[in-house]
Structures are given as C-alpha cells and as structure tokens.
Amino acid sequence: MAMQMAMQSGQAMAGMGMAKGGMLMTMYPGLPLLWSGTALAAMALVTLLALRTGAGTLGGRWWVLSRLPAVGPLLRWLATRPAVLVGLRLVAVALFLLVIATGLFGNQIPQRNLATMLTWTFWWTGVIISVLVVGSAWCAICPWDALANLLVRQRIWGRAHMPLSLELRVPRWLRNTWPALAMFVGLTWLELGFGITTSPYGTAVLALIMVVLATLSMALFERKAFCHYFCAVGRTLGAYSTVAPVAVRPVDTDVCARCKTLECYHGTGEVEPCPTHLVMGRLRENTFCISCGACAIACPKQNVAWRARPLGSELALDVRPRWDHAWFILGLVALTSFHGFTMMPFWESWMSRLAQWLGDSGQLLWSFSIGMTGALLLPIGLFALAIWVTRRLLGNRLSFRRLFAIFALPTLPLAFSYHLAHNLTHLVRESAGFGSVLANPFGVGAKPLSMAERMADLWMPMDLLFTLQTALIVLGFWLAMRVLRQRASRLPPKGTAMTLVQRLPVTLYLLVMAGFNLWLLMQPMIMRM
Amino acid sequence: MMRARWLFVLLWILLGPVCIGPAWAHHVIGRPSYSLNEDSNTPPSMEVETQVGDYYVTYMVFPAFPRPGAPGRVNFYATRIRDGKPFQGKVTFWVRDAGWLHWHRRPPEKLGVQTPEDGVYRQLFQFSEKGDYLLRAEFEADGQPYQIDFPLRIGNPAPVGPIGIAVGAVMLILVSVSVIQRRRLVRLKAQRQRLESGT
C-alpha cells in the first residue's frame, strides 16, 4: 500500500515480478493441491474425532527442564545468572540502536537496509516462531524495555533504589488488554496500510516511538506496566505463550505453598520484584509472564525453573477466561488472517475500486482503513453469532460475555498456527540479500534487488516450506478442537459438559476460520519487499 | 550500578550530537536523483517510475527542493507497455493538500491541461505556502480513466528530526518526573516536621 501511489480503474497486477510504484514486486505460488488436500483431509478427521463427547486427554503433565540429564545443569546455570541476561539485553539494545541509525540515515531501499530487513523479515517473523521454542522469552531481552530501564532506573538489570519514576498504580480502567489491542490494531495499520515494512525511515521512527512509550509508562507507573498492559508485542507473545510447550514455573509447588517471604513477587535487595505482579506459587497461566527470570534469581530455594508441558495444555486447562483477553485473542485471529489477505493479488484491485468509489487517493489510507475495519469486524461478528447460537442451545444458562470469553480461547491456536505459517513464507522468501545487508547495513550505494536476486535459491526447499505450513495449520486446528473439547466438558458454574449439538456452532466457526486460513495459504502471495 | 551509570552517560554522549544535527530530507516514495536532467540547471527532487494499467509512467519534479514563491515544474511521461508508444492525448494536472487528517483541506485546484512536446508533458507550478501537497495527473486512454497521484513537498521539512523529538520527549518525561519527585519529597519532609513539632 505504501507504494500504491498510482490509482487507476480495473486491472489488478499479477505475474512474477512487475513494477509497483517504482519497485519490483514478487509473487509466489501458494500451497499446491496435494498439500492443501492433505490438510483438508486431516482437518476433517480431527473434526470427526473431536465431535466425540468427553474432555479428551490433553493433560497437565510437565517436566522440569533443569532436571534433565546433560542440558539440565546448563539450563539452571543460564536461568540463574544475571550476566547472561544482561549480555543478551545489551546485544538486543545494540541491534536496536543500529536499526534506528540505519533506518534514519541509511539507503531507503527496503531490501538494502538493515532496519527493514532485520525488523520485519527476521525479528517480527522470528519472534512469533520463537514462542514455539522459548515461550515469551523475547520480552526478557526486549530492547525498548531495556532502554526505558536504563533511562528511568539507570540500570539495565536489577532493582533500582532511586528510580526516576512516580511509581503510580495503573488506573483500574487501564488494567486490561484493551490498550494492547488498540496498539496492535494501530501497528497493523502502520504495517499494512502505511507500509512501514517497506520504509526504513518509518521503521526507525516506530522504534523511537516504542522507546518513548515504554519510558513514559515506566516513569509514571510502578513495575513494568508497559509490558503488562500496553505493549502489543508483549501481549501477543503472552497470549501465544499459553500454547507454548515451555514456561517458567515452580519446581516443587509445595515449597511455594510453604513460602512466607515471596521473593518472586517482592524481589530482593538486588533483584527487582516481579514486573507484572505475579506470585510464582499461584502462577497458572503464562499470559502476563515476561520470562525475565527475576523470580528464578530471587528465589532463595532455587525453586523456579523452565518447565516443558504438552502443547496447548495451559490454554485448555488453566487460562482464566476474561472479556478483554477474549477480544485480544479475536483481534489476533482477525488481524493475522487480514495480514495474509492484504498480500493476495486481488486485494490491490479491491482497494483501487473502493478508492475510486470513495474518491480516495495517495496512499489510499481511507480505503485501507475501511477494508481493515471490515476484515476485523467480520470474523468477530461471526464468532459473536456462533456464541449467540450456543447460548440459545444452552438455554441461556450463561451470559453472552461469559461464553464469549470461554470460547475465544480455542480460537487462539488458529491465530498462532496461521501466524507461524504466514511468517515462515516471509522468512524464507524475503530473506534474499540479507548477507549483503549484514555486510552493508546502511546500504551505501546499493541498488534495488534485481529479479535474479529475488528469485535466487531459497534457503529452505519449497516442498519443506509447504510441508511445514500444512503441518502448522493442521496442528493449530487440532489444538483448537482439543481446547474446545476441554472447555466444553466443564462449563461453569457446575462443570457440566456440553452436548455435541451445543458445541456445534463453535466447532463450525473453528472449521470456517481454519479453512479460510488454509485457503489464504493456497493463494499466490505478493511479497512486501 | 556504576557500570550502568557509565552506560547511561555513554548513551547520552552518543545520542546528543545526533539530535542537534541537521534535519535529513527523506522520501519514502521514489528515489532521489542528483544527476542533471533535460534543460533544468537544478536536479530533480524525485523521479518515480510506476506501472498503471496499460501504461508505464515516469515523472520528475524540478527543482530539487521547491520553495514557496519559487516556480517549479513537473515532467510527466506515459508509454504504453504493450508497444512502448508514448501517450499523445491531453493530461490534466490537479493539486490538493496532502495528508490523511487534513479536515480543513481545500478543494482540489486545477493546475492546467497539457499536450505533449516530444512525448513529455510539462506542468509549471508555483506555491505561495509551504506544506505537503498531492499532485494528480489525469488522462483517459482506451476509454479508461487514469489518475496518478504523487506527493510534493514545498519548503523545508521540520527542523527537528525524529531523534531530536524522541530525545526531547524522553527528557521532558524524566525532568517532569524528577520535579514531581522533589516536590513530593519536600511535602513529605514538611509533613514529618509538622508531626514532630506537634508531638
């Protein structure tokens, strides 16, 4: 959209490599029929299996990783050494400052500038993939939080005794995920509407804005209110990490039950208190844990460690349904699909037609905003309809809000899996020329990527990419159905199980959304750079 | 603690000179070109090539940095992709205020209707006010309407760059918090003194 400075009637752009606002654009084919057919067959099988009543066997088994042979001691050492964390934070800060510098002062060709390549092709895609391996660990080394810490608390890690902060409590009306949802919508608008992904300058300005916002929040509020309530990246990773196979948890829950000092919550003389007000002994969900490891370092009994657990078990069993969180999850569902939708060849022509109808011009921001609003409201509206029907089928026993909050949870794996599958495409297909960007981060004297460079061998074979995408979509759908079964098997207040018919509207919704995401992956996709 | 303080000082030393440096011109769209073009003795500020429907369009803006009250010119070329034939019809040029949130936007103004000279459409302009504008080239070919919008900056960009604004905002936040903290401290001391003198 950023390059959509030309508006005309009719004709969508198609084909491999063509000019778009002075730039070449590339389009890659979507999932071939073999893979999409396999995914559809697997999803049909999952649906049939999931239609059985009962909770299923998504259990609460877990393993303490620091007790594993060989890697266990290493993990324990890493988790309890502040130097490791400080080192990683410094590296993240250095890269972040380099992104700002290259974005502001470097070559403005997006594929030749470190700011756009590192931020959008590697970080924003990689950080979502990282949740699968390390949960919300990115938040622990987040550079804008580290810089805010440095500015407000004059240190990069540990408890500050005289911070430049008013240490106010966050007002009650802000203690929810609505601010993060608003920021996420805003970031998506900037990314897809304003075209910040193809603007090194814009990327640098956004990075500076994040630092200012994090600093403002830390200067006003106690602990890390920005991470807890306001940061769209943090809340996204927090939501996804409830599906992740790892989490920071007590090694022995009895030790926590006997603990009277709660160093994990209050911190110690050197270690800061939990930035998001969590007590390790009572921690059931990852949503607000930023994996900073302060609790692991502070605990005198060394009773905090990384745990492995089955994928999605926390979402199925432990996450507390909340109205604001449900909206955030549905926002993720809608916006991740919308990301893919805007990269379809027909999107540009739809926008052109809408712009002509509206008399919109330039970057077509009004047209884009209307399209985005529609794309956001449609899946949420469909979900609300499914909940309304479910409520009727349940004889209006539970409130609409309650059901909405409960059954938003099974939709989260759909957003996560599509996000991963979509990001894999960007990571594999847009990373051409990254070697030259590393060698010349400011892109001094660099020319735009030629078609030959764009079409150079991908670092991952296409077949492997298609297989991974298919597996992710099926896995996401399977997890969604498992979470639905668990949640439907113990409906509050008395833990009653829903019948097959009562589960049908939400099952259909999950099927429609997963099918839509699969269809998006099957379409040819226009690359951002 | 000392190490963190040194880091803090180092950060300010590094960022300080940058934020008081000159503002950098920037073009999100198009690529700046600094070679001399055609008969102009000043380089174009922007040269953009784009495909619109059946046409390949190029436009250039002269001079490099148009200023209020000074004349400037747009050169516009359109060639049919299929056969490379230059467009020969009339092109109408319009101008209006740019920006998404220009609620007070004035109605578009027609700059002129141009015919080609050697396949080039030349449109003169002169703006009395600085600001961001959108120029539109409008023509009809094979029964299809074509409208091509491109941005035009008149006058200097903002004198303070984004680093200056960010550093300024952070300084303002920290100084304000520091002042409030000091006032709190003074108030607390006064309260304590009052309590002590009362007992």
XYZ file of C-alpha atoms in Angstrom:
728
model
C 0.000 0.000 0.000
C 2.809 2.404 0.726
C 3.880 2.197 -2.850
C 0.332 2.390 -4.101
C 0.695 5.936 -5.267
C -0.891 5.156 -8.554
C -4.580 4.640 -8.793
C -6.485 3.501 -11.827
C -9.600 1.643 -12.745
C -9.730 -2.079 -13.365
C -6.678 -4.208 -13.838
C -5.050 -5.964 -10.911
C -1.352 -6.618 -11.100
C -0.386 -10.233 -11.486
C 2.533 -12.345 -12.532
C 6.068 -12.753 -11.330
C 7.951 -9.538 -10.886
C 6.467 -6.306 -12.012
C 6.684 -2.612 -11.253
C 4.620 -1.319 -8.414
C 5.112 2.304 -7.540
C 8.655 2.330 -8.822
C 9.558 -1.026 -7.235
C 9.609 -4.563 -8.460
C 7.192 -6.787 -6.675
C 7.341 -10.548 -6.483
C 4.563 -13.043 -6.188
C 4.974 -16.635 -5.068
C 2.573 -19.522 -5.590
C 0.552 -20.783 -2.642
C 0.202 -24.290 -1.220
C -0.217 -26.806 -4.044
C -3.274 -29.011 -4.174
C -1.517 -32.071 -2.748
C -0.616 -30.281 0.483
C -3.895 -28.402 0.832
C -5.853 -31.606 0.121
C -3.857 -33.403 2.799
C -4.530 -30.575 5.241
C -8.251 -30.659 4.467
C -8.405 -34.436 4.944
C -6.536 -34.158 8.249
C -8.838 -31.371 9.418
C -11.906 -33.440 8.512
C -10.506 -36.345 10.541
C -9.737 -34.071 13.504
C -13.294 -32.707 13.332
C -14.791 -36.197 13.371
C -12.621 -37.230 16.300
C -13.339 -34.024 18.177
C -17.090 -34.370 17.800
C -16.964 -37.161 20.332
C -18.040 -36.044 23.778
C -15.647 -36.030 26.714
C -12.731 -33.880 27.650
C -10.026 -35.728 25.786
C -6.613 -36.388 27.231
C -4.844 -33.060 26.963
C -3.336 -33.480 30.400
C -1.367 -31.397 32.818
C 1.830 -33.482 32.739
C 5.052 -31.499 32.877
C 8.779 -31.934 33.156
C 11.309 -29.670 34.869
C 13.912 -28.956 32.217
C 16.685 -28.240 34.725
C 16.374 -31.818 35.953
C 17.049 -33.253 32.514
C 20.347 -35.064 32.186
C 23.154 -33.203 30.382
C 21.267 -29.996 29.445
C 19.617 -29.572 32.860
C 22.616 -28.075 34.712
C 23.328 -25.759 31.777
C 19.735 -24.513 31.733
C 19.834 -23.961 35.503
C 23.087 -22.033 35.163
C 21.666 -19.877 32.364
C 18.426 -19.154 34.228
C 20.099 -18.007 37.426
C 22.944 -15.882 36.044
C 22.059 -12.179 35.585
C 25.184 -11.753 33.440
C 23.658 -13.914 30.699
C 20.503 -11.814 30.649
C 22.423 -8.542 30.780
C 24.630 -9.708 27.901
C 21.643 -10.637 25.744
C 19.918 -7.346 26.568
C 22.979 -5.373 25.576
C 23.171 -7.223 22.251
C 19.457 -6.537 21.647
C 19.919 -2.849 22.535
C 22.930 -2.540 20.224
C 20.993 -4.055 17.320
C 18.000 -1.874 18.096
C 20.128 1.297 18.033
C 21.662 0.112 14.772
C 18.148 -0.348 13.345
C 17.326 3.263 14.301
C 20.541 4.586 12.811
C 20.278 2.643 9.547
C 16.580 3.469 9.223
C 17.109 7.210 9.630
C 20.362 7.660 7.806
C 20.711 4.659 5.503
C 19.629 3.834 1.970
C 15.823 3.893 1.754
C 15.557 0.787 -0.434
C 13.867 -1.633 1.995
C 15.719 -4.764 0.877
C 19.065 -2.990 1.210
C 18.575 -1.509 4.664
C 19.130 -3.340 7.927
C 16.215 -1.535 9.610
C 13.507 -3.066 7.439
C 15.223 -6.396 6.818
C 16.097 -7.096 10.439
C 12.881 -5.722 11.907
C 10.222 -7.067 9.582
C 11.781 -10.047 7.835
C 13.719 -11.508 10.741
C 12.576 -10.122 14.070
C 8.803 -9.779 13.582
C 8.580 -13.173 11.876
C 11.168 -14.854 14.075
C 9.776 -13.606 17.358
C 6.473 -15.392 16.731
C 8.315 -18.578 15.775
C 10.435 -18.254 18.935
C 7.316 -18.682 21.095
C 7.199 -22.310 19.981
C 10.649 -22.892 21.464
C 11.129 -20.408 24.318
C 7.660 -19.022 25.075
C 7.680 -15.309 25.878
C 11.469 -15.161 26.369
C 11.809 -12.304 23.866
C 10.244 -9.977 26.454
C 13.167 -10.697 28.781
C 15.618 -9.114 26.352
C 13.263 -6.575 24.783
C 15.398 -3.553 23.775
C 12.801 -0.807 24.249
C 12.141 -2.048 27.762
C 15.905 -2.259 28.387
C 16.391 1.318 27.154
C 13.457 2.553 29.257
C 15.020 0.755 32.242
C 18.324 2.434 31.541
C 16.730 5.872 31.298
C 14.326 5.630 34.237
C 16.158 3.278 36.589
C 19.691 3.986 35.368
C 20.449 0.300 35.132
C 19.850 -2.440 32.651
C 19.033 -5.129 35.178
C 18.199 -5.443 38.859
C 16.389 -3.404 41.482
C 16.690 0.357 41.245
C 16.677 2.141 44.581
C 16.095 5.684 43.339
C 14.260 5.357 40.009
C 13.049 8.438 38.153
C 9.525 7.110 38.439
C 6.370 8.229 40.169
C 5.580 4.547 40.853
C 1.836 5.160 40.495
C -0.613 2.290 40.327
C -2.079 1.815 36.870
C -5.656 3.184 36.911
C -8.231 0.433 37.161
C -9.733 1.224 33.742
C -6.344 0.618 32.127
C -5.635 -2.672 33.894
C -6.651 -4.867 30.970
C -5.565 -5.763 27.443
C -7.644 -3.113 25.647
C -4.668 -0.705 25.344
C -2.537 -3.511 23.868
C -5.317 -4.419 21.435
C -5.567 -0.780 20.354
C -1.800 -0.703 19.839
C -1.898 -3.955 17.889
C -4.576 -2.570 15.567
C -2.506 0.593 15.196
C 0.668 -1.352 14.420
C -1.172 -3.439 11.829
C -2.489 -0.280 10.237
C 1.016 1.160 10.118
C 2.439 -2.096 8.815
C -0.065 -2.870 6.086
C -1.778 0.446 5.437
C 1.004 2.937 5.850
C 3.554 0.466 4.517
C 6.028 0.848 7.333
C 7.512 -2.559 6.479
C 8.917 -1.074 3.285
C 10.081 2.138 4.897
C 13.401 2.064 6.765
C 12.735 5.613 7.957
C 9.269 4.748 9.234
C 10.622 1.640 10.946
C 13.200 3.720 12.801
C 10.582 6.268 13.829
C 8.359 3.452 15.124
C 11.299 2.082 17.129
C 11.817 5.522 18.694
C 8.106 5.785 19.496
C 8.260 2.424 21.296
C 11.165 3.674 23.428
C 9.309 6.881 24.307
C 6.110 4.981 25.209
C 7.978 2.421 27.328
C 9.886 5.232 29.077
C 6.717 7.234 29.705
C 4.979 4.197 31.182
C 7.938 3.292 33.395
C 8.310 6.898 34.555
C 4.657 7.078 35.562
C 3.707 3.635 36.772
C 5.121 1.039 39.149
C 6.978 -2.069 37.936
C 6.530 -2.708 34.187
C 3.061 -1.512 33.298
C 4.015 -1.174 29.638
C 4.871 -4.880 29.369
C 1.855 -5.834 31.490
C -0.887 -3.845 29.827
C 0.170 -1.690 26.907
C 2.713 -3.446 24.693
C 1.086 -5.141 21.697
C 4.156 -7.313 21.103
C 4.304 -8.409 24.737
C 0.612 -9.207 24.922
C 0.745 -11.104 21.621
C 3.663 -13.186 22.817
C 1.940 -13.591 26.199
C -1.233 -14.893 24.554
C 0.652 -17.250 22.237
C 2.884 -18.496 25.036
C -0.167 -20.060 26.706
C 0.060 -22.562 23.847
C 3.856 -22.875 24.093
C 5.463 -26.104 25.279
C 7.645 -24.320 27.869
C 7.036 -21.934 30.776
C 8.723 -20.617 33.903
C 7.135 -22.390 36.868
C 7.883 -23.717 40.378
C 9.962 -26.886 40.513
C 8.054 -28.058 43.591
C 4.696 -26.423 44.287
C 4.844 -27.487 47.979
C 7.926 -25.336 48.505
C 5.980 -22.334 47.192
C 2.972 -23.217 49.340
C 5.166 -23.063 52.480
C 6.960 -19.853 51.405
C 6.163 -16.766 53.526
C 8.645 -14.302 52.061
C 7.600 -14.354 48.380
C 10.890 -13.133 46.930
C 9.487 -13.966 43.491
C 6.885 -11.229 43.999
C 8.731 -8.712 46.182
C 12.239 -9.231 44.810
C 15.353 -8.916 46.998
C 17.849 -6.165 47.729
C 19.437 -6.719 44.331
C 16.696 -8.383 42.272
C 13.697 -6.393 41.092
C 10.190 -7.501 42.085
C 8.065 -9.356 39.541
C 7.485 -6.741 36.804
C 3.931 -7.942 36.184
C 2.790 -8.670 39.756
C 2.882 -12.474 39.582
C 3.370 -14.828 42.527
C 5.158 -17.953 41.352
C 3.321 -20.301 43.686
C -0.030 -19.238 42.296
C 1.029 -18.852 38.677
C -1.293 -20.836 36.422
C -1.018 -19.046 33.097
C 1.754 -17.546 31.019
C -0.262 -14.613 29.661
C 1.452 -11.937 31.746
C 4.777 -13.636 32.439
C 7.565 -11.885 30.531
C 10.094 -14.642 31.310
C 12.539 -12.108 32.746
C 13.848 -14.714 35.174
C 13.907 -12.302 38.147
C 11.921 -14.841 40.176
C 14.372 -17.639 39.360
C 17.283 -15.486 40.536
C 15.459 -14.132 43.592
C 14.109 -17.438 44.925
C 16.335 -18.479 47.865
C 15.253 -22.109 47.447
C 16.077 -22.122 43.722
C 12.572 -23.394 43.192
C 11.840 -21.660 39.883
C 12.798 -23.223 36.557
C 11.740 -23.751 32.970
C 9.165 -26.477 32.566
C 8.110 -28.437 29.480
C 4.446 -29.337 29.067
C 2.157 -30.584 26.296
C 1.372 -28.018 23.595
C -1.781 -26.084 24.397
C -2.355 -27.722 27.796
C -2.295 -24.414 29.650
C -4.815 -22.872 27.264
C -7.103 -25.854 27.651
C -6.882 -26.171 31.418
C -5.552 -23.114 33.180
C -6.113 -19.852 31.306
C -8.832 -17.849 33.018
C -11.439 -16.649 30.504
C -11.635 -12.855 30.542
C -13.708 -10.499 28.420
C -10.822 -8.178 27.447
C -8.480 -11.097 26.790
C -11.125 -12.722 24.581
C -11.241 -9.579 22.461
C -7.476 -9.542 22.218
C -7.470 -13.169 21.057
C -10.175 -12.491 18.477
C -8.216 -9.443 17.383
C -5.263 -11.755 16.787
C -7.442 -14.193 14.838
C -8.829 -11.420 12.638
C -5.617 -9.486 12.148
C -3.403 -12.473 11.356
C -5.825 -13.567 8.629
C -6.070 -9.959 7.465
C -2.274 -9.881 7.085
C -2.465 -12.732 4.629
C -5.497 -11.277 2.901
C -3.748 -7.988 2.088
C -0.981 -9.910 0.315
C -3.366 -11.526 -2.142
C -3.225 -10.165 -5.701
C -6.909 -9.206 -5.662
C -6.592 -7.007 -2.557
C -4.888 -4.203 -4.504
C -7.619 -4.134 -7.120
C -10.330 -4.178 -4.447
C -8.642 -1.224 -2.785
C -8.362 0.587 -6.129
C -12.071 0.117 -6.767
C -13.015 1.205 -3.258
C -10.711 4.230 -3.587
C -12.340 5.219 -6.861
C -15.742 4.914 -5.292
C -14.687 7.000 -2.288
C -12.595 9.465 -4.275
C -9.614 8.452 -2.154
C -6.079 8.934 -3.455
C -2.449 8.985 -2.397
C -1.719 6.020 -0.164
C -5.424 5.081 -0.189
C -5.437 5.212 3.591
C -9.176 5.780 3.921
C -9.901 2.828 1.650
C -7.434 0.676 3.543
C -8.884 1.695 6.905
C -12.398 0.793 5.776
C -11.163 -2.543 4.402
C -9.289 -3.263 7.607
C -12.284 -2.388 9.792
C -14.445 -4.752 7.755
C -11.837 -7.500 7.909
C -11.610 -7.055 11.675
C -15.321 -6.989 12.333
C -16.337 -9.870 10.067
C -14.616 -12.747 11.934
C -15.536 -11.208 15.293
C -19.135 -10.801 14.152
C -19.239 -14.431 13.000
C -17.830 -15.518 16.346
C -20.427 -13.456 18.200
C -23.107 -15.148 16.099
C -21.726 -18.600 16.988
C -21.768 -17.641 20.670
C -25.308 -16.297 20.423
C -26.484 -19.606 18.922
C -24.528 -21.578 21.544
C -26.159 -19.571 24.296
C -29.598 -20.324 22.895
C -28.721 -24.007 22.695
C -27.618 -23.880 26.330
C -30.980 -22.423 27.312
C -29.473 -19.008 28.181
C -27.871 -20.523 31.291
C -24.716 -18.472 30.938
C -24.255 -14.856 29.976
C -23.113 -13.927 26.471
C -19.953 -12.321 27.888
C -19.041 -15.450 29.819
C -19.454 -17.735 26.819
C -17.675 -15.238 24.580
C -14.695 -15.209 26.964
C -14.571 -19.003 27.318
C -14.862 -19.924 23.657
C -12.467 -17.271 22.402
C -9.744 -19.442 23.920
C -9.999 -22.285 21.353
C -9.572 -19.768 18.541
C -6.085 -18.791 19.753
C -4.252 -21.824 18.251
C -5.787 -20.933 14.863
C -4.293 -17.448 15.008
C -0.959 -18.773 16.247
C -0.668 -21.516 13.641
C -1.628 -19.248 10.752
C 0.693 -16.542 12.051
C 3.541 -19.084 12.095
C 2.729 -20.475 8.641
C 2.397 -16.992 7.136
C 5.584 -15.740 8.796
C 7.508 -18.748 7.508
C 6.725 -17.553 3.985
C 8.147 -14.119 4.741
C 11.186 -15.545 6.461
C 12.007 -17.929 3.637
C 11.087 -15.780 0.654
C 12.013 -12.275 1.728
C 15.417 -13.004 3.187
C 17.194 -12.845 -0.173
C 20.101 -10.451 0.001
C 20.340 -10.421 3.790
C 24.010 -11.350 3.612
C 24.764 -8.180 1.671
C 22.669 -6.160 4.152
C 24.756 -7.506 7.033
C 27.902 -6.527 5.179
C 26.491 -3.096 4.327
C 23.745 -2.324 6.885
C 23.279 1.278 5.723
C 23.040 0.103 2.099
C 25.572 2.662 0.922
C 25.487 2.782 -2.864
C 23.247 -0.295 -3.058
C 20.729 -0.717 -5.885
C 17.320 -2.405 -5.561
C 17.311 -6.208 -5.666
C 17.252 -7.482 -9.214
C 14.730 -10.105 -10.264
C 17.567 -12.648 -10.425
C 18.499 -11.887 -6.805
C 14.870 -12.139 -5.733
C 14.478 -15.461 -7.450
C 17.774 -16.839 -6.115
C 17.633 -20.230 -4.412
C 15.646 -20.080 -1.205
C 17.392 -21.281 1.935
C 14.566 -23.742 2.537
C 13.258 -26.074 -0.186
C 9.725 -25.150 -1.251
C 8.468 -28.660 -0.507
C 9.701 -28.410 3.055
C 8.065 -24.999 3.436
C 4.740 -26.369 2.148
C 5.003 -29.393 4.459
C 5.686 -27.192 7.493
C 2.813 -24.861 6.622
C 0.423 -27.778 6.173
C 1.553 -29.313 9.453
C 1.135 -26.000 11.273
C -2.398 -25.423 10.005
C -3.436 -28.973 10.929
C -1.703 -28.719 14.318
C -3.423 -25.409 15.042
C -6.811 -26.821 14.150
C -6.183 -29.964 16.206
C -5.181 -27.857 19.230
C -8.210 -25.602 18.780
C -10.516 -28.629 18.795
C -8.758 -30.100 21.839
C -9.092 -26.840 23.747
C -12.755 -26.625 22.742
C -13.390 -30.161 23.995
C -11.701 -29.437 27.317
C -13.533 -26.157 27.821
C -16.878 -27.589 26.728
C -16.520 -30.541 29.082
C -16.567 -28.409 32.236
C -18.767 -25.427 31.688
C -19.173 -23.173 34.721
C -20.659 -22.844 37.256
C -21.115 -26.574 37.950
C -18.637 -28.044 35.476
C -21.346 -29.529 33.257
C -20.426 -30.977 29.869
C -21.904 -29.604 26.675
C -23.565 -31.910 24.207
C -22.364 -32.387 20.666
C -25.117 -30.143 19.300
C -24.310 -27.407 21.793
C -20.667 -27.483 20.686
C -21.561 -27.374 17.019
C -21.668 -23.562 16.426
C -18.168 -23.006 17.840
C -16.892 -26.136 16.057
C -18.231 -24.740 12.795
C -16.611 -21.389 13.492
C -13.233 -23.037 14.087
C -13.654 -25.050 10.908
C -14.536 -21.957 8.867
C -11.613 -19.925 10.201
C -9.085 -22.757 9.794
C -10.446 -23.409 6.286
C -10.153 -19.715 5.449
C -6.565 -19.635 6.695
C -5.763 -22.709 4.605
C -7.374 -21.068 1.575
C -5.227 -17.974 2.159
C -2.111 -20.129 2.164
C -3.220 -21.714 -1.118
C -3.374 -18.340 -2.871
C -0.408 -16.750 -4.633
C 1.112 -14.223 -2.275
C 2.663 -10.855 -3.087
C 5.810 -10.231 -1.069
C 6.176 -6.989 0.868
C 9.693 -6.279 -0.394
C 25.467 0.227 39.465
C 28.494 2.302 38.431
C 28.701 0.381 35.159
C 25.050 1.161 34.394
C 25.643 4.850 35.112
C 28.550 4.860 32.683
C 26.348 3.202 30.069
C 23.728 5.861 30.675
C 26.263 8.653 30.219
C 27.661 6.957 27.104
C 24.186 6.738 25.601
C 23.615 10.455 26.065
C 27.013 11.268 24.606
C 26.226 9.146 21.560
C 22.709 10.459 21.043
C 23.402 14.073 21.971
C 25.230 15.224 18.833
C 22.838 13.340 16.588
C 19.749 15.052 17.914
C 21.119 18.533 17.455
C 22.423 17.812 13.960
C 20.740 18.986 10.765
C 17.382 17.546 9.726
C 17.615 14.965 6.939
C 15.461 15.137 3.880
C 13.609 11.946 3.268
C 11.487 10.441 0.568
C 9.526 7.340 1.328
C 8.390 7.098 -2.212
C 10.550 7.405 -5.254
C 14.266 7.604 -5.430
C 16.137 10.866 -5.212
C 18.212 11.540 -8.270
C 21.044 14.004 -8.289
C 22.032 13.961 -11.936
C 21.155 16.873 -14.164
C 18.116 16.223 -16.298
C 16.958 17.790 -19.527
C 17.192 21.560 -19.685
C 16.959 22.203 -15.968
C 20.003 23.507 -14.192
C 18.830 22.022 -10.898
C 18.500 18.330 -10.149
C 15.031 16.791 -9.834
C 13.919 16.130 -6.280
C 12.172 12.985 -7.223
C 11.994 10.591 -10.111
C 9.423 7.848 -9.943
C 8.568 5.094 -12.366
C 5.395 3.143 -11.961
C 3.047 0.896 -13.855
C -0.581 1.964 -14.024
C -2.882 -0.281 -16.004
C -1.572 -0.439 -19.594
C 0.879 2.420 -19.093
C 4.339 2.822 -17.745
C 4.539 6.229 -16.143
C 7.551 8.330 -15.175
C 7.503 11.705 -13.541
C 10.135 14.104 -12.319
C 9.852 17.188 -10.163
C 12.116 20.228 -10.599
C 13.852 21.802 -8.747
C 15.314 19.538 -6.072
C 13.636 21.316 -3.171
C 10.769 23.548 -4.332
C 10.207 26.592 -2.164
C 7.158 28.821 -1.643
C 7.026 31.633 -4.137
C 9.537 29.996 -6.488
C 8.487 28.358 -9.753
C 8.834 24.619 -10.290
C 7.926 22.069 -12.901
C 6.696 18.508 -13.242
C 7.757 16.445 -16.225
C 5.453 13.564 -16.943
C 5.842 10.684 -19.408
C 3.447 7.830 -20.123
C 4.229 4.993 -22.516
C 2.039 2.049 -23.394
C 3.627 -1.140 -22.037
C 2.418 -3.268 -24.933
C 4.203 -1.392 -27.722
C 6.246 1.307 -25.967
C 4.227 4.015 -27.756
C 4.112 7.358 -25.878
C 0.698 8.598 -24.849
C -0.372 11.502 -27.092
C -3.633 12.732 -25.536
C -4.188 15.562 -23.077
C -3.158 15.314 -19.408
C -4.835 17.409 -16.725
C -2.821 18.302 -13.628
C -4.502 18.958 -10.289
C -3.164 19.842 -6.864
C -4.578 19.474 -3.378
C -3.415 19.395 0.241
C -1.878 16.092 1.208
C -2.105 14.248 4.493
C -4.659 11.897 5.855
C -6.116 14.077 8.533
C -6.448 17.336 6.668
C -10.020 18.025 7.677
C -9.637 21.619 6.668
C -8.492 20.528 3.214
C -9.219 23.000 0.466
C -10.892 21.753 -2.720
C -8.510 20.499 -5.449
C -7.198 23.180 -7.791
C -6.617 22.634 -11.495
C -3.044 23.496 -12.474
C -3.541 23.116 -16.181
C -4.180 20.879 -19.181
C -1.080 19.938 -21.137
C -0.320 18.458 -24.523
C 2.938 16.591 -25.141
C 6.113 18.043 -26.561
C 8.337 15.199 -27.744
C 6.284 12.839 -25.587
C 6.851 14.923 -22.418
C 4.110 16.773 -20.540
C 5.461 19.803 -18.701
C 3.383 21.435 -15.979
C 4.601 24.568 -14.237
C 3.654 25.308 -10.649
C 4.246 27.957 -8.033
C 3.051 27.610 -4.445
C 2.613 30.535 -2.088
C 2.513 28.400 1.100
C 4.892 25.704 2.287
C 3.477 22.294 3.089
C 2.729 18.823 1.752
C 0.707 18.623 -1.435
C -0.547 15.915 -3.743
C -0.233 16.431 -7.471
C -2.527 14.442 -9.716
C -2.030 13.699 -13.410
C -5.310 12.675 -15.017
C -5.867 11.309 -18.501
C -8.092 8.958 -20.428
C -6.776 6.214 -22.702
C -8.696 3.455 -24.498
C -11.863 4.532 -22.669
C -10.222 4.025 -19.267
C -9.708 6.910 -16.819
C -6.218 7.132 -15.294
C -5.336 9.119 -12.184
C -1.803 9.181 -10.848
C -1.131 10.900 -7.542
C 2.273 11.844 -6.279
C 3.435 13.806 -3.247
C 5.155 17.157 -3.399
C 6.860 18.902 -0.501
C 7.143 22.677 -0.679
C 9.621 24.287 1.708
C 11.953 22.752 4.240
C 10.954 19.706 6.255
C 10.551 20.034 10.029
C 13.753 21.469 11.562
C 13.861 18.840 14.331
C 14.347 15.212 13.297
C 12.788 12.160 14.906
C 15.772 11.579 17.179
C 15.513 15.149 18.405
C 11.793 14.729 19.074
C 12.321 11.365 20.838
C 15.179 12.644 22.984
C 13.182 15.789 23.745
C 10.146 13.746 24.765
C 12.227 11.455 26.990
C 13.979 14.455 28.589
C 10.645 16.157 29.210
C 9.251 12.996 30.839
C 12.283 12.472 33.059
C 12.631 16.115 34.063
C 8.902 16.360 34.859
C 9.067 13.196 36.978
C 12.166 14.475 38.751
C 10.441 17.783 39.571
C 7.343 15.980 40.881
C 9.529 13.646 42.955
C 11.337 16.606 44.521
C 8.039 18.315 45.341
C 6.787 15.086 46.901
C 9.940 14.848 48.979
C 9.634 18.454 50.180
C 5.980 17.880 51.062
C 6.838 14.704 52.965
C 9.606 16.472 54.881
C 7.245 19.290 55.792
C 4.618 16.804 56.952
C 7.191 14.962 59.058
C 8.401 18.212 60.602
C 4.828 19.223 61.401
C 4.196 15.845 63.023
C 7.419 16.018 65.028
C 6.746 19.560 66.234
C 3.190 18.565 67.145
C 4.270 15.719 69.432
